Each structure stands twice: as C-alpha cells, then as structure tokens.
C-alpha cells in the first residue's frame, strides 16, 4: 500500500481530488468508481471547482457507485442517488447515461446485482475506485465476516454501522437494514483503489487495514492484496499506526513518477 499522511481532512480531500483529476486528464474516457458518505464531500467540491474554474472535462467519464440502500426512493434525502446528484453529478458535465448507481428499488434485486457486475465489465472495468472506510473496517457496505471474494450483492448492515449512521435518519424505523453493494472481489478488480480516512473514530480500522492481518474481520484489509492501493489519512485517522514514521520516510523518498499511485 501507498500510505500518505496529511495534517487535515481538507488536505486529504484535496489530494484525493488531485489524483482523480490527473486520471481524468490523462484518460478522458476513464471509468470511476465513486463513494458516498461524509468523507468524500470535500473531494467532490474540489472536482466541481476544477470543472468550473479549470475546465476539467467529465464528458467522457463513466461512473459506478459502490452502493445504495434497499427500499429508499431515489429522491429520498438519504439515498445515494440523491447524494450523488446533489453533491456532484448536477454540477459537472457527466452525461446522465454514463452514471450508474445500484438500484435499491429494483423489482428483482438478485438479477439487478448480476446486471450491475455485467455493466462494469462491459465498460471495461473500473480504472479508479474511490473508497472510504467504516469504523468497523468495512469498505462499500461489506461488513466484517463477509467473503473477501464477494461480488455485488444484497448486504445486511451490521449493528455497528446502523449505530454509526443512525443520525442520518429521523427514526430507527426509517433506517434501512439492507443495501446493494459492490463486493470485495469487485472492488479488488479496479485498476487503482484510493482510500480516504479522516478522524480519530477511524484510527483502529485504518491500523487494521494497513498493518493487521488480511481477515474478513476487517474487510478493508483485503486491499493489502491489491497491487495499487493508495491510502490517504489525516493525522487523527493515522494516529494508531505503528510505522507512521516509516510511511512518511517512504513518501519523502519516492521518485516523482512513483508518487500517488
């Protein structure tokens, strides 16, 4: 793993946006895997700024989102369809037909999962997959004890994840227990995985992801097996790492072409 430590969440997001923008400029018809949640919001804001101020062109880009809640209408404020439209898609020039988000309202969820996998393959695979990490080590909504070779499927949210996300919903009854999510195996097929981690509440998961054993108890640890993963963490999220100074040393001494994936 390439491990990059930055002073603040702001710097984490700006570097993440820089990596995405570099790919879009280098390969205008790239395929991006996108994430939701609190962590990527500043990254999306920076990509919007680059589009508006520096003409970063998304017209050839194809996107696939990691996940979506089962049973939430697309216009629900907590649905990831709503999130992506509100925080990114409507502000840039990605064609509507080039964006893909799992459909938690599909009539046949099992068939939809198979079709989502097929659509990723038809697009040529994901060039860069943006990821956050849950406080229990999940990526996408792949919870602990799940298969490290899983594909896009209907996942059951853990009690820990439900507690972490409870504040986003008005009542416990409104909060979905199921999601459609890319699997770990799907994520590992991306050409480059970029993980953003911010805040002390993520520090145990970040340590397990980078320095722990590869284990289904920390799904993100599967990224140790990926040939091209970049982890960008702020000081708080990186605080529990045993080899913090080693990661700083490695970044400091990389050749220019080796940096950031």
mmCIF file of C-alpha atoms in Angstrom:
data_model
loop_
_atom_site.group_PDB
_atom_site.id
_atom_site.type_symbol
_atom_site.label_atom_id
_atom_site.label_comp_id
_atom_site.label_asym_id
_atom_site.label_seq_id
_atom_site.Cartn_x
_atom_site.Cartn_y
_atom_site.Cartn_z
ATOM 1 C CA UNK A 1 0.000 0.000 0.000
ATOM 2 C CA UNK A 2 0.993 3.571 -0.618
ATOM 3 C CA UNK A 3 0.261 5.304 2.705
ATOM 4 C CA UNK A 4 0.087 9.098 2.693
ATOM 5 C CA UNK A 5 -0.421 11.106 5.881
ATOM 6 C CA UNK A 6 -1.725 14.670 5.744
ATOM 7 C CA UNK A 7 -2.306 17.191 8.512
ATOM 8 C CA UNK A 8 -6.041 17.652 7.997
ATOM 9 C CA UNK A 9 -9.164 16.240 6.387
ATOM 10 C CA UNK A 10 -9.053 19.181 3.972
ATOM 11 C CA UNK A 11 -5.625 18.144 2.699
ATOM 12 C CA UNK A 12 -6.757 14.515 2.415
ATOM 13 C CA UNK A 13 -9.684 15.548 0.208
ATOM 14 C CA UNK A 14 -7.643 17.897 -1.972
ATOM 15 C CA UNK A 15 -5.018 15.241 -2.659
ATOM 16 C CA UNK A 16 -7.736 12.698 -3.446
ATOM 17 C CA UNK A 17 -9.309 15.138 -5.899
ATOM 18 C CA UNK A 18 -5.908 15.756 -7.464
ATOM 19 C CA UNK A 19 -5.448 12.027 -8.098
ATOM 20 C CA UNK A 20 -8.898 11.745 -9.689
ATOM 21 C CA UNK A 21 -8.326 14.853 -11.813
ATOM 22 C CA UNK A 22 -4.962 13.565 -13.032
ATOM 23 C CA UNK A 23 -6.637 10.389 -14.272
ATOM 24 C CA UNK A 24 -9.466 12.282 -15.995
ATOM 25 C CA UNK A 25 -6.947 14.494 -17.800
ATOM 26 C CA UNK A 26 -4.729 11.562 -18.754
ATOM 27 C CA UNK A 27 -7.602 9.272 -19.770
ATOM 28 C CA UNK A 28 -10.712 11.333 -20.625
ATOM 29 C CA UNK A 29 -12.822 8.204 -21.151
ATOM 30 C CA UNK A 30 -11.932 6.642 -17.822
ATOM 31 C CA UNK A 31 -14.250 4.668 -15.544
ATOM 32 C CA UNK A 32 -14.532 5.971 -11.980
ATOM 33 C CA UNK A 33 -15.875 4.045 -9.012
ATOM 34 C CA UNK A 34 -17.452 6.545 -6.637
ATOM 35 C CA UNK A 35 -18.223 6.556 -2.923
ATOM 36 C CA UNK A 36 -20.667 8.438 -0.718
ATOM 37 C CA UNK A 37 -20.758 9.482 2.922
ATOM 38 C CA UNK A 38 -19.229 12.423 4.769
ATOM 39 C CA UNK A 39 -15.600 11.799 3.827
ATOM 40 C CA UNK A 40 -15.749 12.395 0.027
ATOM 41 C CA UNK A 41 -17.861 15.595 0.183
ATOM 42 C CA UNK A 42 -14.887 17.956 0.097
ATOM 43 C CA UNK A 43 -13.289 15.901 -2.696
ATOM 44 C CA UNK A 44 -16.410 16.311 -4.832
ATOM 45 C CA UNK A 45 -16.482 20.034 -4.083
ATOM 46 C CA UNK A 46 -12.902 20.337 -5.328
ATOM 47 C CA UNK A 47 -13.666 18.371 -8.507
ATOM 48 C CA UNK A 48 -16.601 20.715 -9.141
ATOM 49 C CA UNK A 49 -14.284 23.694 -8.681
ATOM 50 C CA UNK A 50 -11.765 22.202 -11.106
ATOM 51 C CA UNK A 51 -14.553 21.653 -13.637
ATOM 52 C CA UNK A 52 -15.894 25.190 -13.328
ATOM 53 C CA UNK A 53 -12.629 27.104 -12.915
ATOM 54 C CA UNK A 54 -10.147 24.970 -14.867
ATOM 55 C CA UNK A 55 -12.450 23.243 -17.385
ATOM 56 C CA UNK A 56 -11.832 19.727 -16.087
ATOM 57 C CA UNK A 57 -13.910 17.759 -18.579
ATOM 58 C CA UNK A 58 -16.060 14.853 -17.379
ATOM 59 C CA UNK A 59 -17.972 14.405 -20.629
ATOM 60 C CA UNK A 60 -16.247 11.115 -21.464
ATOM 61 C CA UNK A 61 -16.214 9.708 -17.945
ATOM 62 C CA UNK A 62 -18.314 6.696 -16.893
ATOM 63 C CA UNK A 63 -19.101 6.191 -13.195
ATOM 64 C CA UNK A 64 -20.223 3.319 -10.988
ATOM 65 C CA UNK A 65 -21.187 3.911 -7.369
ATOM 66 C CA UNK A 66 -20.324 1.462 -4.647
ATOM 67 C CA UNK A 67 -23.697 1.025 -3.008
ATOM 68 C CA UNK A 68 -27.265 2.096 -2.297
ATOM 69 C CA UNK A 69 -29.840 1.468 0.410
ATOM 70 C CA UNK A 70 -32.579 -1.043 -0.317
ATOM 71 C CA UNK A 71 -36.059 0.451 -0.198
ATOM 72 C CA UNK A 72 -35.255 4.175 -0.266
ATOM 73 C CA UNK A 73 -36.786 6.134 -3.166
ATOM 74 C CA UNK A 74 -34.228 7.839 -5.381
ATOM 75 C CA UNK A 75 -35.421 11.246 -4.201
ATOM 76 C CA UNK A 76 -35.087 10.403 -0.507
ATOM 77 C CA UNK A 77 -32.540 12.802 1.078
ATOM 78 C CA UNK A 78 -30.526 9.854 2.459
ATOM 79 C CA UNK A 79 -30.490 7.815 -0.754
ATOM 80 C CA UNK A 80 -27.203 7.732 -2.598
ATOM 81 C CA UNK A 81 -28.961 8.648 -5.846
ATOM 82 C CA UNK A 82 -29.962 11.923 -4.161
ATOM 83 C CA UNK A 83 -26.492 12.353 -2.630
ATOM 84 C CA UNK A 84 -24.671 11.972 -5.937
ATOM 85 C CA UNK A 85 -26.996 14.303 -7.826
ATOM 86 C CA UNK A 86 -26.908 16.939 -5.116
ATOM 87 C CA UNK A 87 -23.183 16.827 -4.368
ATOM 88 C CA UNK A 88 -21.596 16.061 -7.733
ATOM 89 C CA UNK A 89 -23.430 14.996 -10.887
ATOM 90 C CA UNK A 90 -25.610 18.078 -11.406
ATOM 91 C CA UNK A 91 -22.580 20.354 -11.093
ATOM 92 C CA UNK A 92 -20.389 18.743 -13.776
ATOM 93 C CA UNK A 93 -20.817 17.547 -17.347
ATOM 94 C CA UNK A 94 -21.032 13.771 -16.892
ATOM 95 C CA UNK A 95 -23.823 12.537 -19.212
ATOM 96 C CA UNK A 96 -26.742 11.093 -17.254
ATOM 97 C CA UNK A 97 -26.495 7.833 -19.190
ATOM 98 C CA UNK A 98 -22.865 7.423 -18.117
ATOM 99 C CA UNK A 99 -23.633 7.313 -14.393
ATOM 100 C CA UNK A 100 -24.550 4.098 -12.613
ATOM 101 C CA UNK A 101 -25.792 3.657 -9.040
ATOM 102 C CA UNK A 102 -27.151 0.394 -7.646
ATOM 103 C CA UNK A 103 -30.946 0.437 -7.583
ATOM 104 C CA UNK A 104 -32.313 -0.468 -4.168
ATOM 105 C CA UNK A 105 -35.811 -0.305 -5.689
ATOM 106 C CA UNK A 106 -35.176 -2.910 -8.391
ATOM 107 C CA UNK A 107 -38.022 -5.394 -8.806
ATOM 108 C CA UNK A 108 -35.559 -8.293 -8.805
ATOM 109 C CA UNK A 109 -32.574 -7.335 -6.651
ATOM 110 C CA UNK A 110 -30.654 -10.534 -7.361
ATOM 111 C CA UNK A 111 -30.913 -10.016 -11.115
ATOM 112 C CA UNK A 112 -30.020 -6.347 -10.709
ATOM 113 C CA UNK A 113 -26.798 -7.281 -8.872
ATOM 114 C CA UNK A 114 -25.765 -9.602 -11.701
ATOM 115 C CA UNK A 115 -26.563 -6.902 -14.253
ATOM 116 C CA UNK A 116 -24.521 -4.325 -12.323
ATOM 117 C CA UNK A 117 -21.481 -6.604 -12.415
ATOM 118 C CA UNK A 118 -22.008 -7.141 -16.139
ATOM 119 C CA UNK A 119 -22.269 -3.391 -16.756
ATOM 120 C CA UNK A 120 -18.922 -2.792 -15.031
ATOM 121 C CA UNK A 121 -17.285 -5.424 -17.234
ATOM 122 C CA UNK A 122 -18.944 -4.014 -20.372
ATOM 123 C CA UNK A 123 -17.489 -0.596 -19.530
ATOM 124 C CA UNK A 124 -14.017 -2.135 -19.439
ATOM 125 C CA UNK A 125 -13.653 -2.302 -15.673
ATOM 126 C CA UNK A 126 -13.107 0.445 -13.136
ATOM 127 C CA UNK A 127 -9.903 2.447 -13.551
ATOM 128 C CA UNK A 128 -10.008 4.140 -10.144
ATOM 129 C CA UNK A 129 -12.181 3.153 -7.204
ATOM 130 C CA UNK A 130 -12.713 5.796 -4.532
ATOM 131 C CA UNK A 131 -13.289 4.339 -1.064
ATOM 132 C CA UNK A 132 -13.969 5.403 2.482
ATOM 133 C CA UNK A 133 -13.596 3.079 5.443
ATOM 134 C CA UNK A 134 -16.131 2.395 8.166
ATOM 135 C CA UNK A 135 -15.161 2.435 11.834
ATOM 136 C CA UNK A 136 -15.535 -1.379 11.793
ATOM 137 C CA UNK A 137 -13.312 -1.727 8.710
ATOM 138 C CA UNK A 138 -15.998 -2.035 6.057
ATOM 139 C CA UNK A 139 -15.462 -0.780 2.508
ATOM 140 C CA UNK A 140 -18.518 -0.270 0.391
ATOM 141 C CA UNK A 141 -21.042 -1.930 2.663
ATOM 142 C CA UNK A 142 -19.037 -5.126 3.015
ATOM 143 C CA UNK A 143 -19.316 -5.788 6.728
ATOM 144 C CA UNK A 144 -16.991 -7.895 8.923
ATOM 145 C CA UNK A 145 -17.194 -11.693 8.461
ATOM 146 C CA UNK A 146 -18.268 -11.365 4.815
ATOM 147 C CA UNK A 147 -16.421 -13.068 1.971
ATOM 148 C CA UNK A 148 -13.268 -11.365 0.713
ATOM 149 C CA UNK A 149 -14.151 -12.641 -2.755
ATOM 150 C CA UNK A 150 -17.736 -11.364 -2.789
ATOM 151 C CA UNK A 151 -19.430 -9.717 -5.748
ATOM 152 C CA UNK A 152 -22.136 -7.055 -5.996
ATOM 153 C CA UNK A 153 -24.974 -8.353 -3.840
ATOM 154 C CA UNK A 154 -27.604 -7.585 -1.192
ATOM 155 C CA UNK A 155 -25.797 -6.991 2.103
ATOM 156 C CA UNK A 156 -27.135 -6.850 5.673
ATOM 157 C CA UNK A 157 -25.848 -3.871 7.657
ATOM 158 C CA UNK A 158 -24.143 -4.593 10.968
ATOM 159 C CA UNK A 159 -25.438 -3.137 14.225
ATOM 160 C CA UNK A 160 -22.247 -1.044 14.447
ATOM 161 C CA UNK A 161 -22.870 0.520 11.031
ATOM 162 C CA UNK A 162 -26.512 1.138 11.877
ATOM 163 C CA UNK A 163 -25.470 2.963 15.051
ATOM 164 C CA UNK A 164 -22.833 4.995 13.191
ATOM 165 C CA UNK A 165 -25.375 6.092 10.565
ATOM 166 C CA UNK A 166 -28.406 6.482 12.825
ATOM 167 C CA UNK A 167 -28.120 10.267 12.962
ATOM 168 C CA UNK A 168 -28.872 10.489 9.241
ATOM 169 C CA UNK A 169 -32.427 9.210 9.746
ATOM 170 C CA UNK A 170 -35.336 10.686 11.693
ATOM 171 C CA UNK A 171 -36.375 7.421 13.315
ATOM 172 C CA UNK A 172 -34.860 3.921 13.675
ATOM 173 C CA UNK A 173 -37.769 2.521 11.640
ATOM 174 C CA UNK A 174 -36.817 4.689 8.657
ATOM 175 C CA UNK A 175 -33.260 3.361 8.560
ATOM 176 C CA UNK A 176 -32.776 0.510 6.042
ATOM 177 C CA UNK A 177 -31.154 -2.729 7.219
ATOM 178 C CA UNK A 178 -30.192 -3.853 3.712
ATOM 179 C CA UNK A 179 -28.123 -2.399 0.888
ATOM 180 C CA UNK A 180 -26.917 -3.302 -2.575
ATOM 181 C CA UNK A 181 -23.122 -3.054 -2.563
ATOM 182 C CA UNK A 182 -20.194 -3.921 -4.762
ATOM 183 C CA UNK A 183 -18.379 -6.875 -3.228
ATOM 184 C CA UNK A 184 -14.780 -7.034 -2.080
ATOM 185 C CA UNK A 185 -13.935 -9.101 -5.147
ATOM 186 C CA UNK A 186 -15.498 -6.437 -7.370
ATOM 187 C CA UNK A 187 -13.534 -3.656 -5.653
ATOM 188 C CA UNK A 188 -10.250 -5.560 -5.948
ATOM 189 C CA UNK A 189 -10.631 -5.684 -9.729
ATOM 190 C CA UNK A 190 -10.310 -1.888 -10.022
ATOM 191 C CA UNK A 191 -7.055 -0.674 -11.506
ATOM 192 C CA UNK A 192 -6.338 1.706 -8.625
ATOM 193 C CA UNK A 193 -8.028 1.922 -5.217
ATOM 194 C CA UNK A 194 -7.884 5.239 -3.341
ATOM 195 C CA UNK A 195 -8.983 5.159 0.306
ATOM 196 C CA UNK A 196 -9.738 8.380 2.198
ATOM 197 C CA UNK A 197 -9.760 8.168 6.006
ATOM 198 C CA UNK A 198 -10.388 11.075 8.350
ATOM 199 C CA UNK A 199 -10.963 11.371 12.080
ATOM 200 C CA UNK A 200 -9.948 9.550 15.247
ATOM 201 C CA UNK A 201 -13.009 7.295 15.041
ATOM 202 C CA UNK A 202 -11.406 5.628 12.000
ATOM 203 C CA UNK A 203 -7.959 5.090 13.556
ATOM 204 C CA UNK A 204 -8.473 1.483 14.715
ATOM 205 C CA UNK A 205 -9.898 0.485 11.329
ATOM 206 C CA UNK A 206 -7.041 2.222 9.488
ATOM 207 C CA UNK A 207 -4.471 0.355 11.562
ATOM 208 C CA UNK A 208 -6.210 -2.983 10.922
ATOM 209 C CA UNK A 209 -6.475 -2.228 7.197
ATOM 210 C CA UNK A 210 -2.795 -1.377 6.756
ATOM 211 C CA UNK A 211 -0.907 -3.266 9.452
ATOM 212 C CA UNK A 212 -3.222 -6.051 10.572
ATOM 213 C CA UNK A 213 -3.643 -9.496 9.044
ATOM 214 C CA UNK A 214 -5.767 -9.957 5.946
ATOM 215 C CA UNK A 215 -9.012 -11.026 7.545
ATOM 216 C CA UNK A 216 -12.736 -10.917 6.941
ATOM 217 C CA UNK A 217 -12.996 -9.280 10.367
ATOM 218 C CA UNK A 218 -11.571 -6.158 8.710
ATOM 219 C CA UNK A 219 -12.830 -6.249 5.114
ATOM 220 C CA UNK A 220 -10.605 -3.302 4.133
ATOM 221 C CA UNK A 221 -7.528 -5.422 4.929
ATOM 222 C CA UNK A 222 -8.158 -7.230 1.625
ATOM 223 C CA UNK A 223 -6.684 -4.125 -0.024
ATOM 224 C CA UNK A 224 -3.262 -5.369 1.139
ATOM 225 C CA UNK A 225 -3.599 -7.879 -1.712
ATOM 226 C CA UNK A 226 -4.295 -5.183 -4.304
ATOM 227 C CA UNK A 227 -1.329 -4.176 -6.491
ATOM 228 C CA UNK A 228 -2.165 -0.455 -6.474
ATOM 229 C CA UNK A 229 -3.840 0.949 -3.373
ATOM 230 C CA UNK A 230 -3.299 4.481 -2.087
ATOM 231 C CA UNK A 231 -4.435 5.264 1.457
ATOM 232 C CA UNK A 232 -4.679 8.969 2.332
ATOM 233 C CA UNK A 233 -5.293 9.584 6.032
ATOM 234 C CA UNK A 234 -5.283 12.631 8.257
ATOM 235 C CA UNK A 235 -3.211 12.706 11.444
ATOM 236 C CA UNK A 236 -6.130 11.631 13.617
ATOM 237 C CA UNK A 237 -7.011 8.605 11.474
ATOM 238 C CA UNK A 238 -3.341 7.586 11.244
ATOM 239 C CA UNK A 239 -2.598 8.020 14.945
ATOM 240 C CA UNK A 240 -2.604 4.301 15.851
ATOM 241 C CA UNK A 241 -0.248 3.182 13.084
ATOM 242 C CA UNK A 242 2.890 1.544 14.462
ATOM 243 C CA UNK A 243 5.048 2.516 11.498
ATOM 244 C CA UNK A 244 3.946 6.099 10.987
ATOM 245 C CA UNK A 245 7.447 7.495 10.517
ATOM 246 C CA UNK A 246 8.257 4.746 8.025
ATOM 247 C CA UNK A 247 5.328 5.810 5.833
ATOM 248 C CA UNK A 248 6.464 9.432 5.993
ATOM 249 C CA UNK A 249 10.017 8.367 5.050
ATOM 250 C CA UNK A 250 8.814 6.328 2.084
ATOM 251 C CA UNK A 251 6.715 9.190 0.715
ATOM 252 C CA UNK A 252 9.579 11.649 1.182
ATOM 253 C CA UNK A 253 11.986 9.494 -0.830
ATOM 254 C CA UNK A 254 9.769 8.397 -3.703
ATOM 255 C CA UNK A 255 10.706 9.368 -7.211
ATOM 256 C CA UNK A 256 8.245 11.803 -8.783
ATOM 257 C CA UNK A 257 6.723 9.160 -11.043
ATOM 258 C CA UNK A 258 6.182 6.814 -8.088
ATOM 259 C CA UNK A 259 4.002 9.196 -6.083
ATOM 260 C CA UNK A 260 0.269 8.794 -5.530
ATOM 261 C CA UNK A 261 -0.286 5.533 -7.351
#
